[in-house]
Amino acid sequence: MNAIKNYINGEFINSKNDGEIDNINPATNEKIATIPRSSSQDIQDAVDACNLSKSSWSKLTITERAEWLDKIADELEKRFEDISKLESIDTGKPISLSRNVDATRSVSNFRFFADLARNMETKQFEMSDAINKIVNKPVGIAGLITPWNLPLYLLSWKVAPALVMGNCVIAKPSELTPMTANLLAEVIHQVGLPKGVFNLIQGYGNECGQALVSHPEINLISFTGGTTTGKIVAKTAAPMFKKISLELGGKNATIILDDADLNLHIDNIVRSSFLNQGQVCLCGSRILVHESIYFSFLEMFTKSVSSMKIGNPLNEDTKLGSLISNEHLEKVDSYVKLAIEEGGDVHYGGQRSNLNDDFAKGAFYEPTIIVNLDYKSRTATEEIFGPVVTIHKFNDIEEAIKIANYTNYGLAASIWTQDTTLGEHVAEKLDTGMVWINCWLHRDLRVPFGGVKDSGLGREGGLYSLQFFSELQNICTMNDKY
Ligand code: TXE
């Protein structure tokens, strides 16, 4: 049994209270590890470790810190297959996905931010009689809280910019997916990052997570997770004036205009709905189709969905693995039942998948298509975060925009049309942080990433991350000859 520990001040140690939490493989429902059930005492130890190291770490140049990110990336790359397999076992996602998305992006996140920071220009504003120099100073101690859907992908997305901008880090991954965060700590230990600069605390969100957010010496919180929890985090951090970034839930629209090239795009549209079993905040869970192509779209979409193989996440040809847990499966299934109560029809799927042998107890759920549902219904406006899409007709562009905006979320959307000028016009009318046209999850790491309304606060990505993970100081110097 894998006994995962915390990583504090350069040491792998148990929680002070010796509490433990079981870690389950959701595809088999078997216990695969234990993790510490950390508390505020462990958070205090991590804060003490940061206080011992933050002065020397912040005194390094940005180039020296970028070199540390490169060392971490190189060592992570050596463990590429470990990351892929652990992520698949811990989350239930297909190994092809954990390889191509999770492991690949975890390595590239460190490389990307190392290069970006190295080449960051210092800003100056000249006046007739003075010069203004803007300095990026470290914020101090960064609390990074991450969810279970893309564990190392999202943790590395925060750790890399936080470190390179001179902060010390206390990371708190989801209690459901501790394994690749632990691997990152092993890699960081292996490369010899100065102790206390990176610390990892495992445990429940409402225990050590809450203690992290409320600790007075932690200056910044970067949170990715559910909207409900995001509100709790914001309420705790706001009166302490901590820097905060919240990347929360989504209920994203996929808008199919009447001229969309379905033969070209149908598989990518299916991917945008069901990647990671629909457990990606960017997934398109509401598909809006122009009425003139509704039935031809529905036929092509259903055919493509039904061809996806669901099963053992470690099989190379598996397209759909298990959900994160049986508890989450029950939540997803409750929304399918709600959809029927709200007048919808299950056009495809709609129940737990019956697999045999080792996977009989796994959290497998059929990809589900719901039709004839009012776009104002709860099922069509609340985040389900599973392999469930609702499909709605629209008559014209204005109606499509109205339906797309009819949700409390505002994270992302995709628009499929051969008229990209029209597509960009529609995009600007959507209340979201991000829009893809004729593509989805096509990522340039330099762009701002985040949402509006219940999808969160702030932007990370590229220079937006470097700015978030630093305090700006302006130094205005009068020239002495004036
Ligand atoms: O998220 P939580 P969960 C959505 C999705 C999902 C829902 C809940 O709808 O069903 O969120 O998922 C920590 N103080 N997304 O339970 O609870 C927790 O330990 C501090 C969308 O995973 O938000 C974990 O590390 N921390 C999302 C992290 O917060 C707390 C991806 C996220 O947990 C805490 C995942 C507290 N009081 C879920 N309570 C996305 N945007 O991608 C919990 N945590």
Short mmCIF file of C-alpha atoms and ligand atoms in Angstrom, two decimals, residues 145-149 154 172-176 203-206 208-211 213 223-227 229-230 232-233 247-250 280-281 328 331 383-385 411, ligand 1:
data_model
loop_
_atom_site.label_atom_id
_atom_site.label_comp_id
_atom_site.label_asym_id
_atom_site.label_seq_id
_atom_site.Cartn_x
_atom_site.Cartn_y
_atom_site.Cartn_z
CA ILE A 145 -5.52 24.76 -4.15
CA THR A 146 -6.31 22.38 -7.00
CA PRO A 147 -9.12 20.00 -8.01
CA TRP A 148 -9.31 16.34 -9.04
CA ASN A 149 -10.06 16.58 -12.75
CA LEU A 154 -3.53 22.37 -12.97
CA LYS A 172 -3.07 21.56 -1.40
CA PRO A 173 -4.29 19.08 -4.04
CA SER A 174 -7.68 17.41 -3.96
CA GLU A 175 -7.95 14.62 -1.40
CA LEU A 176 -9.30 12.50 -4.25
CA GLY A 203 -5.96 16.36 3.23
CA TYR A 204 -9.56 17.52 3.29
CA GLY A 205 -10.50 20.87 1.82
CA ASN A 206 -12.67 21.93 4.74
CA CYS A 208 -6.28 21.87 5.92
CA GLY A 209 -7.64 23.66 2.84
CA GLN A 210 -9.66 26.05 4.97
CA ALA A 211 -6.66 26.47 7.32
CA VAL A 213 -6.90 30.06 3.11
CA PHE A 223 -7.97 28.27 -6.38
CA THR A 224 -9.42 25.99 -9.03
CA GLY A 225 -12.52 24.02 -8.14
CA GLY A 226 -16.25 24.28 -7.71
CA THR A 227 -18.19 27.52 -7.50
CA THR A 229 -16.22 26.15 -2.60
CA GLY A 230 -14.93 29.19 -4.48
CA ILE A 232 -16.21 29.95 0.74
CA VAL A 233 -12.58 30.63 -0.24
CA GLU A 247 -11.17 29.37 -11.63
CA LEU A 248 -14.51 27.76 -10.99
CA GLY A 249 -17.24 25.81 -12.73
CA GLY A 250 -18.78 26.19 -16.16
CA VAL A 280 -13.36 19.49 -17.59
CA CYS A 281 -14.62 22.95 -16.67
CA HIS A 328 -19.87 11.85 -8.13
CA LYS A 331 -24.62 13.28 -8.59
CA GLU A 383 -23.02 22.37 -13.82
CA ILE A 384 -23.23 18.55 -13.93
CA PHE A 385 -19.52 17.94 -14.56
CA LEU A 411 -16.35 30.39 -18.57
O1 TXE B 1 -14.38 20.68 -5.97
P1 TXE B 1 -14.05 21.46 -4.66
P2 TXE B 1 -14.70 19.17 -6.06
C1 TXE B 1 -16.72 21.52 -9.97
C2 TXE B 1 -17.59 20.37 -10.39
C3 TXE B 1 -17.52 19.46 -9.21
C4 TXE B 1 -17.56 20.48 -8.10
C5 TXE B 1 -17.03 19.92 -6.82
O2 TXE B 1 -18.93 20.82 -10.52
O3 TXE B 1 -18.64 18.59 -9.12
O4 TXE B 1 -16.70 21.52 -8.55
O5 TXE B 1 -15.80 19.25 -7.15
C6 TXE B 1 -10.46 22.10 -1.83
N1 TXE B 1 -11.24 25.75 1.71
N2 TXE B 1 -15.35 21.43 -10.43
O6 TXE B 1 -15.34 18.58 -4.86
O7 TXE B 1 -14.79 21.00 -3.47
C7 TXE B 1 -10.58 20.64 -2.16
O8 TXE B 1 -9.93 19.85 -1.18
C8 TXE B 1 -10.18 25.52 0.93
C9 TXE B 1 -14.92 22.34 -11.44
O9 TXE B 1 -13.40 18.62 -6.48
O10 TXE B 1 -14.19 22.84 -5.09
C10 TXE B 1 -9.87 20.58 -3.50
O11 TXE B 1 -8.49 20.55 -3.32
N3 TXE B 1 -10.11 24.50 0.03
C11 TXE B 1 -13.43 22.51 -11.37
C12 TXE B 1 -10.31 21.89 -4.15
O12 TXE B 1 -10.72 22.74 -3.09
C13 TXE B 1 -11.19 23.69 -0.08
C14 TXE B 1 -12.69 21.21 -11.32
C15 TXE B 1 -11.47 21.73 -5.12
O13 TXE B 1 -12.50 21.08 -4.42
C16 TXE B 1 -12.35 23.87 0.71
C17 TXE B 1 -13.22 20.37 -10.27
C18 TXE B 1 -12.35 24.96 1.63
N4 TXE B 1 -13.39 25.21 2.42
C19 TXE B 1 -14.53 20.50 -9.84
N5 TXE B 1 -13.25 22.89 0.36
C20 TXE B 1 -12.84 23.27 -12.55
N6 TXE B 1 -13.09 24.58 -12.59
O14 TXE B 1 -12.17 22.70 -13.34
C21 TXE B 1 -12.67 22.14 -0.60
N7 TXE B 1 -11.43 22.61 -0.87
#
